[in-house]
Amino acid sequence: MARQARTVIPGQAMHVMVRGNNRETLFFTDEDRRTYLEWLREAARQFGCAVHAFALMPNHVHLLMTPQNEDSLAKTMQSLGRRYAQYFNQQHRRSGTIWEGRYRSSLIDPDYFLRCQRYIELNPVRAGFESNPQSSTWTSFATHIGGNAEPWLVDHQHFWKLGNTPFERQMTWASFVKEGAPHWEDRQITESLLRSKPWVSDIYAQKLFKNAPEVAVIRHRGRPRKIIPLNSTT
Protein backbone atom coordinates (compact mmCIF):
# COMPACT_ATOMS: atom_id res chain seq x y z
CA MET A 1 0.00 0.00 0.00
CA ALA A 2 1.37 3.41 -0.96
CA ARG A 3 2.19 5.83 1.82
CA GLN A 4 -0.32 8.60 2.40
CA ALA A 5 1.05 11.93 1.23
CA ARG A 6 1.58 14.43 4.02
CA THR A 7 0.02 17.87 3.85
CA VAL A 8 2.90 20.25 4.52
CA ILE A 9 2.75 23.92 3.58
CA PRO A 10 5.73 26.15 4.35
CA GLY A 11 4.78 28.75 6.93
CA GLN A 12 1.82 26.74 8.26
CA ALA A 13 1.97 25.17 11.72
CA MET A 14 2.10 21.38 12.05
CA HIS A 15 1.13 19.17 14.98
CA VAL A 16 3.53 16.23 15.10
CA MET A 17 3.60 13.05 17.16
CA VAL A 18 6.11 10.19 17.40
CA ARG A 19 5.57 7.02 19.44
CA GLY A 20 7.81 4.40 20.92
CA ASN A 21 7.79 1.05 19.13
CA ASN A 22 5.03 -1.13 20.63
CA ARG A 23 4.26 1.83 22.92
CA GLU A 24 7.54 1.22 24.74
CA THR A 25 9.20 3.86 26.90
CA LEU A 26 11.25 6.53 25.11
CA PHE A 27 12.54 8.42 28.16
CA PHE A 28 13.81 6.74 31.30
CA THR A 29 15.71 9.67 32.78
CA ASP A 30 15.79 13.45 32.75
CA GLU A 31 19.06 13.15 30.84
CA ASP A 32 17.15 11.34 28.08
CA ARG A 33 14.58 14.12 27.94
CA ARG A 34 17.11 16.92 27.98
CA THR A 35 19.13 15.20 25.25
CA TYR A 36 16.04 14.86 23.06
CA LEU A 37 15.13 18.54 23.47
CA GLU A 38 18.67 19.70 22.81
CA TRP A 39 18.86 17.70 19.60
CA LEU A 40 15.39 18.88 18.60
CA ARG A 41 16.63 22.44 18.97
CA GLU A 42 19.68 21.73 16.84
CA ALA A 43 17.81 19.86 14.09
CA ALA A 44 15.06 22.47 13.91
CA ARG A 45 17.61 25.25 13.55
CA GLN A 46 19.59 23.34 10.92
CA PHE A 47 16.64 22.42 8.72
CA GLY A 48 14.39 25.41 9.22
CA CYS A 49 11.60 24.63 11.68
CA ALA A 50 10.26 26.97 14.33
CA VAL A 51 9.33 24.96 17.43
CA HIS A 52 6.41 26.47 19.34
CA ALA A 53 5.39 23.81 21.86
CA PHE A 54 6.22 20.30 23.08
CA ALA A 55 5.17 17.60 25.50
CA LEU A 56 7.48 14.70 26.29
CA MET A 57 5.38 11.78 27.48
CA PRO A 58 6.87 8.46 28.66
CA ASN A 59 6.28 6.67 25.34
CA HIS A 60 5.47 9.43 22.86
CA VAL A 61 6.17 13.05 21.98
CA HIS A 62 3.93 15.89 20.81
CA LEU A 63 5.43 18.84 18.95
CA LEU A 64 4.00 21.99 17.37
CA MET A 65 6.25 23.37 14.64
CA THR A 66 6.20 25.63 11.60
CA PRO A 67 8.46 24.48 8.72
CA GLN A 68 10.11 27.11 6.55
CA ASN A 69 10.38 24.83 3.53
CA GLU A 70 8.43 21.86 2.21
CA ASP A 71 11.07 19.40 3.41
CA SER A 72 11.99 21.17 6.67
CA LEU A 73 9.72 19.07 8.85
CA ALA A 74 10.75 15.72 7.36
CA LYS A 75 14.47 16.51 7.62
CA THR A 76 14.12 17.73 11.18
CA MET A 77 12.24 14.66 12.35
CA GLN A 78 14.46 12.22 10.44
CA SER A 79 17.67 13.73 11.80
CA LEU A 80 16.34 13.88 15.35
CA GLY A 81 14.91 10.37 15.17
CA ARG A 82 18.12 8.75 13.95
CA ARG A 83 20.32 10.62 16.41
CA TYR A 84 18.16 9.94 19.44
CA ALA A 85 17.65 6.26 18.56
CA GLN A 86 21.41 5.74 18.42
CA TYR A 87 21.89 7.50 21.74
CA PHE A 88 19.00 5.62 23.37
CA ASN A 89 20.26 2.20 22.29
CA GLN A 90 23.78 2.93 23.48
CA GLN A 91 22.64 4.48 26.75
CA HIS A 92 20.25 1.70 27.66
CA ARG A 93 22.17 -1.22 26.13
CA ARG A 94 19.61 -2.31 23.59
CA SER A 95 19.34 -2.58 19.81
CA GLY A 96 16.78 -2.22 17.06
CA THR A 97 14.22 0.41 16.26
CA ILE A 98 12.74 2.53 19.02
CA TRP A 99 10.07 4.24 16.88
CA GLU A 100 6.61 3.07 15.87
CA GLY A 101 6.74 3.69 12.13
CA ARG A 102 6.67 7.20 10.72
CA TYR A 103 5.76 10.26 12.70
CA ARG A 104 2.17 11.49 12.47
CA SER A 105 1.50 15.06 11.43
CA SER A 106 -1.50 17.35 11.08
CA LEU A 107 -1.54 20.79 9.48
CA ILE A 108 -3.25 23.28 11.80
CA ASP A 109 -5.69 26.01 10.83
CA PRO A 110 -4.17 29.32 12.07
CA ASP A 111 -7.41 30.07 13.93
CA TYR A 112 -7.03 26.76 15.77
CA PHE A 113 -3.35 27.17 16.63
CA LEU A 114 -3.72 28.14 20.28
CA ARG A 115 -6.21 25.35 20.87
CA CYS A 116 -3.70 22.85 19.50
CA GLN A 117 -0.96 24.31 21.69
CA ARG A 118 -3.27 23.93 24.70
CA TYR A 119 -3.97 20.31 23.72
CA ILE A 120 -0.24 19.58 23.69
CA GLU A 121 0.56 21.29 27.00
CA LEU A 122 -2.37 19.58 28.71
CA ASN A 123 -1.33 16.13 27.48
CA PRO A 124 0.21 14.97 30.80
CA VAL A 125 -2.94 16.08 32.66
CA ARG A 126 -5.28 14.43 30.16
CA ALA A 127 -3.27 11.20 30.40
CA GLY A 128 -3.47 11.22 34.19
CA PHE A 129 0.25 11.74 34.85
CA GLU A 130 -0.20 15.18 36.42
CA SER A 131 -3.02 16.92 38.28
CA ASN A 132 -2.39 20.31 36.67
CA PRO A 133 -0.22 21.74 33.85
CA GLN A 134 2.03 23.60 36.30
CA SER A 135 3.27 20.25 37.59
CA SER A 136 4.37 19.13 34.12
CA THR A 137 8.14 19.50 34.00
CA TRP A 138 8.60 18.34 30.43
CA THR A 139 6.18 20.47 28.44
CA SER A 140 6.41 23.99 27.05
CA PHE A 141 3.74 25.28 29.46
CA ALA A 142 6.31 26.66 31.92
CA THR A 143 7.91 28.67 29.13
CA HIS A 144 4.59 30.19 28.10
CA ILE A 145 3.74 31.34 31.62
CA GLY A 146 7.17 32.82 32.31
CA GLY A 147 8.65 29.94 34.27
CA ASN A 148 11.63 27.75 33.40
CA ALA A 149 12.08 29.05 29.89
CA GLU A 150 13.32 27.17 26.87
CA PRO A 151 14.74 30.26 25.10
CA TRP A 152 14.92 28.51 21.74
CA LEU A 153 11.15 28.09 21.50
CA VAL A 154 9.47 30.48 19.06
CA ASP A 155 6.19 32.12 20.00
CA HIS A 156 3.63 31.95 17.20
CA GLN A 157 2.07 35.19 15.95
CA HIS A 158 -1.25 34.18 17.52
CA PHE A 159 0.44 33.85 20.90
CA TRP A 160 1.82 37.37 20.55
CA LYS A 161 -1.72 38.65 20.07
CA LEU A 162 -2.71 37.51 23.55
CA GLY A 163 -1.38 40.72 25.13
CA ASN A 164 0.82 43.77 24.71
CA THR A 165 3.35 42.67 27.31
CA PRO A 166 4.92 39.33 28.22
CA PHE A 167 3.01 39.38 31.53
CA GLU A 168 -0.34 39.91 29.78
CA ARG A 169 0.37 37.07 27.37
CA GLN A 170 1.45 34.75 30.16
CA MET A 171 -1.62 35.47 32.27
CA THR A 172 -4.00 35.07 29.34
CA TRP A 173 -2.37 31.80 28.37
CA ALA A 174 -2.44 30.40 31.89
CA SER A 175 -6.15 31.21 32.12
CA PHE A 176 -6.90 29.64 28.74
CA VAL A 177 -5.10 26.42 29.59
CA LYS A 178 -6.67 26.25 33.04
CA GLU A 179 -10.08 26.55 31.37
CA GLY A 180 -9.42 23.22 29.64
CA ALA A 181 -10.80 21.99 26.34
CA PRO A 182 -14.15 20.37 25.55
CA HIS A 183 -14.07 16.67 24.86
CA TRP A 184 -15.15 17.07 21.24
CA GLU A 185 -12.22 19.39 20.56
CA ASP A 186 -9.69 16.94 22.00
CA ARG A 187 -11.29 14.18 19.93
CA GLN A 188 -11.05 16.16 16.70
CA ILE A 189 -7.40 17.02 17.28
CA THR A 190 -6.57 13.41 18.12
CA GLU A 191 -8.41 11.97 15.12
CA SER A 192 -6.81 14.44 12.72
CA LEU A 193 -3.35 13.67 14.08
CA LEU A 194 -3.72 9.89 14.02
CA ARG A 195 -4.91 10.03 10.41
CA SER A 196 -2.30 12.65 9.47
CA LYS A 197 -5.11 14.89 8.25
CA PRO A 198 -5.24 18.70 8.60
CA TRP A 199 -7.25 20.09 11.49
CA VAL A 200 -8.92 22.95 9.64
CA SER A 201 -12.31 24.52 9.18
CA ASP A 202 -14.33 23.92 6.03
CA ILE A 203 -13.63 27.51 4.97
CA TYR A 204 -9.88 27.13 5.42
CA ALA A 205 -9.91 23.78 3.63
CA GLN A 206 -11.61 25.40 0.64
CA LYS A 207 -8.96 28.11 0.65
CA LEU A 208 -6.02 25.69 0.73
CA PHE A 209 -7.46 22.85 -1.34
CA LYS A 210 -9.65 24.54 -3.92
CA ASN A 211 -9.91 21.52 -6.19
CA ALA A 212 -10.71 18.95 -3.50
CA PRO A 213 -11.30 20.53 -0.08
CA GLU A 214 -13.05 17.41 1.17
CA VAL A 215 -9.77 15.47 1.31
CA ALA A 216 -8.62 17.66 4.19
CA VAL A 217 -11.72 17.33 6.32
CA ILE A 218 -12.59 14.49 8.67
CA ARG A 219 -16.34 14.23 9.08
CA HIS A 220 -17.00 13.86 12.79
CA ARG A 221 -20.18 12.51 14.29
CA GLY A 222 -22.75 14.93 15.59
CA ARG A 223 -23.55 18.51 14.80
CA PRO A 224 -20.53 20.54 13.63
CA ARG A 225 -19.34 23.18 16.08
CA LYS A 226 -18.07 26.62 15.29
CA ILE A 227 -14.66 27.26 16.82
CA ILE A 228 -14.05 30.90 17.72
CA PRO A 229 -10.36 31.86 17.78
CA LEU A 230 -9.03 32.93 21.18
CA ASN A 231 -7.94 36.24 19.67
CA SER A 232 -11.37 36.95 18.18
CA THR A 233 -13.33 39.96 19.37
CA THR A 234 -16.66 38.55 18.18
PDB file of C-alpha atoms in Angstrom:
ATOM      1  CA  MET A   1       0.000   0.000   0.000  1.00  0.00           C
ATOM      2  CA  ALA A   2       1.370   3.410  -0.961  1.00  0.00           C
ATOM      3  CA  ARG A   3       2.185   5.830   1.821  1.00  0.00           C
ATOM      4  CA  GLN A   4      -0.319   8.600   2.396  1.00  0.00           C
ATOM      5  CA  ALA A   5       1.046  11.929   1.230  1.00  0.00           C
ATOM      6  CA  ARG A   6       1.584  14.434   4.020  1.00  0.00           C
ATOM      7  CA  THR A   7       0.016  17.865   3.848  1.00  0.00           C
ATOM      8  CA  VAL A   8       2.901  20.251   4.524  1.00  0.00           C
ATOM      9  CA  ILE A   9       2.745  23.922   3.580  1.00  0.00           C
ATOM     10  CA  PRO A  10       5.732  26.153   4.350  1.00  0.00           C
ATOM     11  CA  GLY A  11       4.781  28.755   6.931  1.00  0.00           C
ATOM     12  CA  GLN A  12       1.818  26.738   8.261  1.00  0.00           C
ATOM     13  CA  ALA A  13       1.970  25.167  11.723  1.00  0.00           C
ATOM     14  CA  MET A  14       2.101  21.379  12.048  1.00  0.00           C
ATOM     15  CA  HIS A  15       1.126  19.170  14.982  1.00  0.00           C
ATOM     16  CA  VAL A  16       3.535  16.231  15.104  1.00  0.00           C
ATOM     17  CA  MET A  17       3.601  13.054  17.164  1.00  0.00           C
ATOM     18  CA  VAL A  18       6.108  10.195  17.399  1.00  0.00           C
ATOM     19  CA  ARG A  19       5.566   7.017  19.442  1.00  0.00           C
ATOM     20  CA  GLY A  20       7.812   4.403  20.916  1.00  0.00           C
ATOM     21  CA  ASN A  21       7.792   1.052  19.132  1.00  0.00           C
ATOM     22  CA  ASN A  22       5.027  -1.133  20.629  1.00  0.00           C
ATOM     23  CA  ARG A  23       4.265   1.828  22.920  1.00  0.00           C
ATOM     24  CA  GLU A  24       7.542   1.218  24.739  1.00  0.00           C
ATOM     25  CA  THR A  25       9.203   3.864  26.899  1.00  0.00           C
ATOM     26  CA  LEU A  26      11.248   6.530  25.114  1.00  0.00           C
ATOM     27  CA  PHE A  27      12.537   8.416  28.156  1.00  0.00           C
ATOM     28  CA  PHE A  28      13.812   6.735  31.298  1.00  0.00           C
ATOM     29  CA  THR A  29      15.711   9.666  32.778  1.00  0.00           C
ATOM     30  CA  ASP A  30      15.789  13.454  32.754  1.00  0.00           C
ATOM     31  CA  GLU A  31      19.056  13.146  30.845  1.00  0.00           C
ATOM     32  CA  ASP A  32      17.147  11.342  28.075  1.00  0.00           C
ATOM     33  CA  ARG A  33      14.577  14.124  27.939  1.00  0.00           C
ATOM     34  CA  ARG A  34      17.113  16.918  27.975  1.00  0.00           C
ATOM     35  CA  THR A  35      19.134  15.199  25.251  1.00  0.00           C
ATOM     36  CA  TYR A  36      16.041  14.864  23.062  1.00  0.00           C
ATOM     37  CA  LEU A  37      15.126  18.537  23.472  1.00  0.00           C
ATOM     38  CA  GLU A  38      18.669  19.703  22.806  1.00  0.00           C
ATOM     39  CA  TRP A  39      18.859  17.698  19.597  1.00  0.00           C
ATOM     40  CA  LEU A  40      15.388  18.875  18.596  1.00  0.00           C
ATOM     41  CA  ARG A  41      16.626  22.442  18.967  1.00  0.00           C
ATOM     42  CA  GLU A  42      19.684  21.727  16.842  1.00  0.00           C
ATOM     43  CA  ALA A  43      17.815  19.855  14.094  1.00  0.00           C
ATOM     44  CA  ALA A  44      15.061  22.467  13.909  1.00  0.00           C
ATOM     45  CA  ARG A  45      17.612  25.250  13.547  1.00  0.00           C
ATOM     46  CA  GLN A  46      19.594  23.340  10.925  1.00  0.00           C
ATOM     47  CA  PHE A  47      16.644  22.417   8.719  1.00  0.00           C
ATOM     48  CA  GLY A  48      14.392  25.413   9.220  1.00  0.00           C
ATOM     49  CA  CYS A  49      11.597  24.634  11.677  1.00  0.00           C
ATOM     50  CA  ALA A  50      10.258  26.967  14.332  1.00  0.00           C
ATOM     51  CA  VAL A  51       9.334  24.957  17.431  1.00  0.00           C
ATOM     52  CA  HIS A  52       6.405  26.466  19.341  1.00  0.00           C
ATOM     53  CA  ALA A  53       5.392  23.807  21.860  1.00  0.00           C
ATOM     54  CA  PHE A  54       6.221  20.304  23.083  1.00  0.00           C
ATOM     55  CA  ALA A  55       5.173  17.601  25.502  1.00  0.00           C
ATOM     56  CA  LEU A  56       7.481  14.696  26.290  1.00  0.00           C
ATOM     57  CA  MET A  57       5.380  11.776  27.483  1.00  0.00           C
ATOM     58  CA  PRO A  58       6.874   8.459  28.657  1.00  0.00           C
ATOM     59  CA  ASN A  59       6.281   6.670  25.341  1.00  0.00           C
ATOM     60  CA  HIS A  60       5.467   9.433  22.863  1.00  0.00           C
ATOM     61  CA  VAL A  61       6.172  13.047  21.978  1.00  0.00           C
ATOM     62  CA  HIS A  62       3.935  15.889  20.814  1.00  0.00           C
ATOM     63  CA  LEU A  63       5.432  18.841  18.948  1.00  0.00           C
ATOM     64  CA  LEU A  64       4.004  21.991  17.373  1.00  0.00           C
ATOM     65  CA  MET A  65       6.248  23.374  14.637  1.00  0.00           C
ATOM     66  CA  THR A  66       6.198  25.633  11.598  1.00  0.00           C
ATOM     67  CA  PRO A  67       8.456  24.483   8.721  1.00  0.00           C
ATOM     68  CA  GLN A  68      10.110  27.112   6.545  1.00  0.00           C
ATOM     69  CA  ASN A  69      10.384  24.828   3.526  1.00  0.00           C
ATOM     70  CA  GLU A  70       8.433  21.856   2.206  1.00  0.00           C
ATOM     71  CA  ASP A  71      11.068  19.397   3.413  1.00  0.00           C
ATOM     72  CA  SER A  72      11.989  21.170   6.669  1.00  0.00           C
ATOM     73  CA  LEU A  73       9.720  19.067   8.846  1.00  0.00           C
ATOM     74  CA  ALA A  74      10.745  15.723   7.363  1.00  0.00           C
ATOM     75  CA  LYS A  75      14.465  16.507   7.619  1.00  0.00           C
ATOM     76  CA  THR A  76      14.118  17.735  11.181  1.00  0.00           C
ATOM     77  CA  MET A  77      12.244  14.656  12.348  1.00  0.00           C
ATOM     78  CA  GLN A  78      14.461  12.217  10.444  1.00  0.00           C
ATOM     79  CA  SER A  79      17.674  13.733  11.795  1.00  0.00           C
ATOM     80  CA  LEU A  80      16.343  13.882  15.350  1.00  0.00           C
ATOM     81  CA  GLY A  81      14.905  10.371  15.166  1.00  0.00           C
ATOM     82  CA  ARG A  82      18.120   8.749  13.950  1.00  0.00           C
ATOM     83  CA  ARG A  83      20.318  10.615  16.411  1.00  0.00           C
ATOM     84  CA  TYR A  84      18.159   9.941  19.441  1.00  0.00           C
ATOM     85  CA  ALA A  85      17.654   6.263  18.556  1.00  0.00           C
ATOM     86  CA  GLN A  86      21.411   5.740  18.417  1.00  0.00           C
ATOM     87  CA  TYR A  87      21.886   7.501  21.737  1.00  0.00           C
ATOM     88  CA  PHE A  88      19.001   5.623  23.375  1.00  0.00           C
ATOM     89  CA  ASN A  89      20.257   2.200  22.294  1.00  0.00           C
ATOM     90  CA  GLN A  90      23.782   2.931  23.481  1.00  0.00           C
ATOM     91  CA  GLN A  91      22.640   4.482  26.752  1.00  0.00           C
ATOM     92  CA  HIS A  92      20.248   1.697  27.659  1.00  0.00           C
ATOM     93  CA  ARG A  93      22.170  -1.221  26.135  1.00  0.00           C
ATOM     94  CA  ARG A  94      19.608  -2.307  23.587  1.00  0.00           C
ATOM     95  CA  SER A  95      19.337  -2.579  19.807  1.00  0.00           C
ATOM     96  CA  GLY A  96      16.776  -2.223  17.058  1.00  0.00           C
ATOM     97  CA  THR A  97      14.220   0.412  16.258  1.00  0.00           C
ATOM     98  CA  ILE A  98      12.738   2.525  19.022  1.00  0.00           C
ATOM     99  CA  TRP A  99      10.074   4.240  16.883  1.00  0.00           C
ATOM    100  CA  GLU A 100       6.614   3.073  15.875  1.00  0.00           C
ATOM    101  CA  GLY A 101       6.741   3.695  12.130  1.00  0.00           C
ATOM    102  CA  ARG A 102       6.668   7.201  10.722  1.00  0.00           C
ATOM    103  CA  TYR A 103       5.760  10.263  12.702  1.00  0.00           C
ATOM    104  CA  ARG A 104       2.166  11.489  12.471  1.00  0.00           C
ATOM    105  CA  SER A 105       1.497  15.063  11.428  1.00  0.00           C
ATOM    106  CA  SER A 106      -1.497  17.351  11.080  1.00  0.00           C
ATOM    107  CA  LEU A 107      -1.541  20.793   9.477  1.00  0.00           C
ATOM    108  CA  ILE A 108      -3.253  23.278  11.796  1.00  0.00           C
ATOM    109  CA  ASP A 109      -5.691  26.006  10.829  1.00  0.00           C
ATOM    110  CA  PRO A 110      -4.172  29.315  12.066  1.00  0.00           C
ATOM    111  CA  ASP A 111      -7.406  30.075  13.925  1.00  0.00           C
ATOM    112  CA  TYR A 112      -7.032  26.759  15.771  1.00  0.00           C
ATOM    113  CA  PHE A 113      -3.350  27.174  16.629  1.00  0.00           C
ATOM    114  CA  LEU A 114      -3.722  28.145  20.284  1.00  0.00           C
ATOM    115  CA  ARG A 115      -6.206  25.347  20.870  1.00  0.00           C
ATOM    116  CA  CYS A 116      -3.704  22.851  19.500  1.00  0.00           C
ATOM    117  CA  GLN A 117      -0.959  24.309  21.686  1.00  0.00           C
ATOM    118  CA  ARG A 118      -3.271  23.927  24.696  1.00  0.00           C
ATOM    119  CA  TYR A 119      -3.973  20.307  23.716  1.00  0.00           C
ATOM    120  CA  ILE A 120      -0.237  19.581  23.691  1.00  0.00           C
ATOM    121  CA  GLU A 121       0.560  21.286  26.996  1.00  0.00           C
ATOM    122  CA  LEU A 122      -2.368  19.578  28.712  1.00  0.00           C
ATOM    123  CA  ASN A 123      -1.328  16.134  27.479  1.00  0.00           C
ATOM    124  CA  PRO A 124       0.206  14.966  30.803  1.00  0.00           C
ATOM    125  CA  VAL A 125      -2.937  16.083  32.656  1.00  0.00           C
ATOM    126  CA  ARG A 126      -5.275  14.433  30.162  1.00  0.00           C
ATOM    127  CA  ALA A 127      -3.273  11.199  30.395  1.00  0.00           C
ATOM    128  CA  GLY A 128      -3.469  11.216  34.192  1.00  0.00           C
ATOM    129  CA  PHE A 129       0.249  11.740  34.853  1.00  0.00           C
ATOM    130  CA  GLU A 130      -0.203  15.180  36.416  1.00  0.00           C
ATOM    131  CA  SER A 131      -3.020  16.924  38.276  1.00  0.00           C
ATOM    132  CA  ASN A 132      -2.392  20.313  36.666  1.00  0.00           C
ATOM    133  CA  PRO A 133      -0.222  21.738  33.854  1.00  0.00           C
ATOM    134  CA  GLN A 134       2.033  23.605  36.296  1.00  0.00           C
ATOM    135  CA  SER A 135       3.270  20.251  37.592  1.00  0.00           C
ATOM    136  CA  SER A 136       4.369  19.129  34.121  1.00  0.00           C
ATOM    137  CA  THR A 137       8.139  19.497  34.002  1.00  0.00           C
ATOM    138  CA  TRP A 138       8.602  18.336  30.429  1.00  0.00           C
ATOM    139  CA  THR A 139       6.182  20.473  28.445  1.00  0.00           C
ATOM    140  CA  SER A 140       6.414  23.995  27.055  1.00  0.00           C
ATOM    141  CA  PHE A 141       3.744  25.282  29.460  1.00  0.00           C
ATOM    142  CA  ALA A 142       6.306  26.659  31.922  1.00  0.00           C
ATOM    143  CA  THR A 143       7.907  28.673  29.132  1.00  0.00           C
ATOM    144  CA  HIS A 144       4.587  30.185  28.097  1.00  0.00           C
ATOM    145  CA  ILE A 145       3.736  31.338  31.621  1.00  0.00           C
ATOM    146  CA  GLY A 146       7.168  32.817  32.308  1.00  0.00           C
ATOM    147  CA  GLY A 147       8.647  29.938  34.272  1.00  0.00           C
ATOM    148  CA  ASN A 148      11.625  27.752  33.397  1.00  0.00           C
ATOM    149  CA  ALA A 149      12.084  29.052  29.894  1.00  0.00           C
ATOM    150  CA  GLU A 150      13.321  27.172  26.869  1.00  0.00           C
ATOM    151  CA  PRO A 151      14.738  30.258  25.102  1.00  0.00           C
ATOM    152  CA  TRP A 152      14.925  28.508  21.742  1.00  0.00           C
ATOM    153  CA  LEU A 153      11.151  28.095  21.503  1.00  0.00           C
ATOM    154  CA  VAL A 154       9.468  30.478  19.057  1.00  0.00           C
ATOM    155  CA  ASP A 155       6.188  32.120  19.999  1.00  0.00           C
ATOM    156  CA  HIS A 156       3.631  31.951  17.205  1.00  0.00           C
ATOM    157  CA  GLN A 157       2.073  35.190  15.949  1.00  0.00           C
ATOM    158  CA  HIS A 158      -1.247  34.184  17.518  1.00  0.00           C
ATOM    159  CA  PHE A 159       0.438  33.853  20.901  1.00  0.00           C
ATOM    160  CA  TRP A 160       1.822  37.371  20.546  1.00  0.00           C
ATOM    161  CA  LYS A 161      -1.719  38.646  20.066  1.00  0.00           C
ATOM    162  CA  LEU A 162      -2.710  37.513  23.551  1.00  0.00           C
ATOM    163  CA  GLY A 163      -1.381  40.717  25.130  1.00  0.00           C
ATOM    164  CA  ASN A 164       0.819  43.767  24.707  1.00  0.00           C
ATOM    165  CA  THR A 165       3.352  42.672  27.312  1.00  0.00           C
ATOM    166  CA  PRO A 166       4.920  39.335  28.224  1.00  0.00           C
ATOM    167  CA  PHE A 167       3.014  39.376  31.531  1.00  0.00           C
ATOM    168  CA  GLU A 168      -0.337  39.905  29.785  1.00  0.00           C
ATOM    169  CA  ARG A 169       0.365  37.068  27.366  1.00  0.00           C
ATOM    170  CA  GLN A 170       1.451  34.754  30.160  1.00  0.00           C
ATOM    171  CA  MET A 171      -1.619  35.467  32.273  1.00  0.00           C
ATOM    172  CA  THR A 172      -4.000  35.071  29.340  1.00  0.00           C
ATOM    173  CA  TRP A 173      -2.373  31.804  28.369  1.00  0.00           C
ATOM    174  CA  ALA A 174      -2.443  30.400  31.894  1.00  0.00           C
ATOM    175  CA  SER A 175      -6.154  31.208  32.125  1.00  0.00           C
ATOM    176  CA  PHE A 176      -6.902  29.644  28.738  1.00  0.00           C
ATOM    177  CA  VAL A 177      -5.096  26.416  29.588  1.00  0.00           C
ATOM    178  CA  LYS A 178      -6.667  26.250  33.045  1.00  0.00           C
ATOM    179  CA  GLU A 179     -10.084  26.549  31.374  1.00  0.00           C
ATOM    180  CA  GLY A 180      -9.419  23.223  29.637  1.00  0.00           C
ATOM    181  CA  ALA A 181     -10.801  21.988  26.344  1.00  0.00           C
ATOM    182  CA  PRO A 182     -14.148  20.373  25.554  1.00  0.00           C
ATOM    183  CA  HIS A 183     -14.073  16.670  24.861  1.00  0.00           C
ATOM    184  CA  TRP A 184     -15.155  17.066  21.240  1.00  0.00           C
ATOM    185  CA  GLU A 185     -12.216  19.387  20.562  1.00  0.00           C
ATOM    186  CA  ASP A 186      -9.691  16.945  22.004  1.00  0.00           C
ATOM    187  CA  ARG A 187     -11.286  14.184  19.932  1.00  0.00           C
ATOM    188  CA  GLN A 188     -11.046  16.158  16.703  1.00  0.00           C
ATOM    189  CA  ILE A 189      -7.396  17.025  17.276  1.00  0.00           C
ATOM    190  CA  THR A 190      -6.571  13.412  18.121  1.00  0.00           C
ATOM    191  CA  GLU A 191      -8.408  11.966  15.116  1.00  0.00           C
ATOM    192  CA  SER A 192      -6.813  14.443  12.720  1.00  0.00           C
ATOM    193  CA  LEU A 193      -3.353  13.674  14.077  1.00  0.00           C
ATOM    194  CA  LEU A 194      -3.720   9.887  14.023  1.00  0.00           C
ATOM    195  CA  ARG A 195      -4.911  10.035  10.409  1.00  0.00           C
ATOM    196  CA  SER A 196      -2.297  12.651   9.473  1.00  0.00           C
ATOM    197  CA  LYS A 197      -5.106  14.894   8.247  1.00  0.00           C
ATOM    198  CA  PRO A 198      -5.238  18.697   8.596  1.00  0.00           C
ATOM    199  CA  TRP A 199      -7.250  20.094  11.492  1.00  0.00           C
ATOM    200  CA  VAL A 200      -8.918  22.948   9.638  1.00  0.00           C
ATOM    201  CA  SER A 201     -12.313  24.525   9.185  1.00  0.00           C
ATOM    202  CA  ASP A 202     -14.334  23.924   6.028  1.00  0.00           C
ATOM    203  CA  ILE A 203     -13.633  27.515   4.970  1.00  0.00           C
ATOM    204  CA  TYR A 204      -9.881  27.134   5.419  1.00  0.00           C
ATOM    205  CA  ALA A 205      -9.914  23.783   3.630  1.00  0.00           C
ATOM    206  CA  GLN A 206     -11.608  25.398   0.642  1.00  0.00           C
ATOM    207  CA  LYS A 207      -8.959  28.114   0.648  1.00  0.00           C
ATOM    208  CA  LEU A 208      -6.024  25.693   0.733  1.00  0.00           C
ATOM    209  CA  PHE A 209      -7.463  22.848  -1.335  1.00  0.00           C
ATOM    210  CA  LYS A 210      -9.652  24.544  -3.923  1.00  0.00           C
ATOM    211  CA  ASN A 211      -9.911  21.522  -6.187  1.00  0.00           C
ATOM    212  CA  ALA A 212     -10.708  18.950  -3.500  1.00  0.00           C
ATOM    213  CA  PRO A 213     -11.300  20.531  -0.080  1.00  0.00           C
ATOM    214  CA  GLU A 214     -13.055  17.412   1.168  1.00  0.00           C
ATOM    215  CA  VAL A 215      -9.768  15.468   1.308  1.00  0.00           C
ATOM    216  CA  ALA A 216      -8.619  17.664   4.188  1.00  0.00           C
ATOM    217  CA  VAL A 217     -11.720  17.330   6.322  1.00  0.00           C
ATOM    218  CA  ILE A 218     -12.589  14.487   8.672  1.00  0.00           C
ATOM    219  CA  ARG A 219     -16.339  14.230   9.077  1.00  0.00           C
ATOM    220  CA  HIS A 220     -17.001  13.861  12.790  1.00  0.00           C
ATOM    221  CA  ARG A 221     -20.181  12.508  14.285  1.00  0.00           C
ATOM    222  CA  GLY A 222     -22.754  14.932  15.590  1.00  0.00           C
ATOM    223  CA  ARG A 223     -23.545  18.507  14.803  1.00  0.00           C
ATOM    224  CA  PRO A 224     -20.526  20.540  13.632  1.00  0.00           C
ATOM    225  CA  ARG A 225     -19.344  23.177  16.083  1.00  0.00           C
ATOM    226  CA  LYS A 226     -18.066  26.621  15.292  1.00  0.00           C
ATOM    227  CA  ILE A 227     -14.659  27.262  16.821  1.00  0.00           C
ATOM    228  CA  ILE A 228     -14.054  30.896  17.719  1.00  0.00           C
ATOM    229  CA  PRO A 229     -10.357  31.864  17.778  1.00  0.00           C
ATOM    230  CA  LEU A 230      -9.034  32.929  21.180  1.00  0.00           C
ATOM    231  CA  ASN A 231      -7.941  36.244  19.669  1.00  0.00           C
ATOM    232  CA  SER A 232     -11.375  36.955  18.181  1.00  0.00           C
ATOM    233  CA  THR A 233     -13.328  39.961  19.371  1.00  0.00           C
ATOM    234  CA  THR A 234     -16.659  38.549  18.176  1.00  0.00           C
TER     235      THR A 234
END
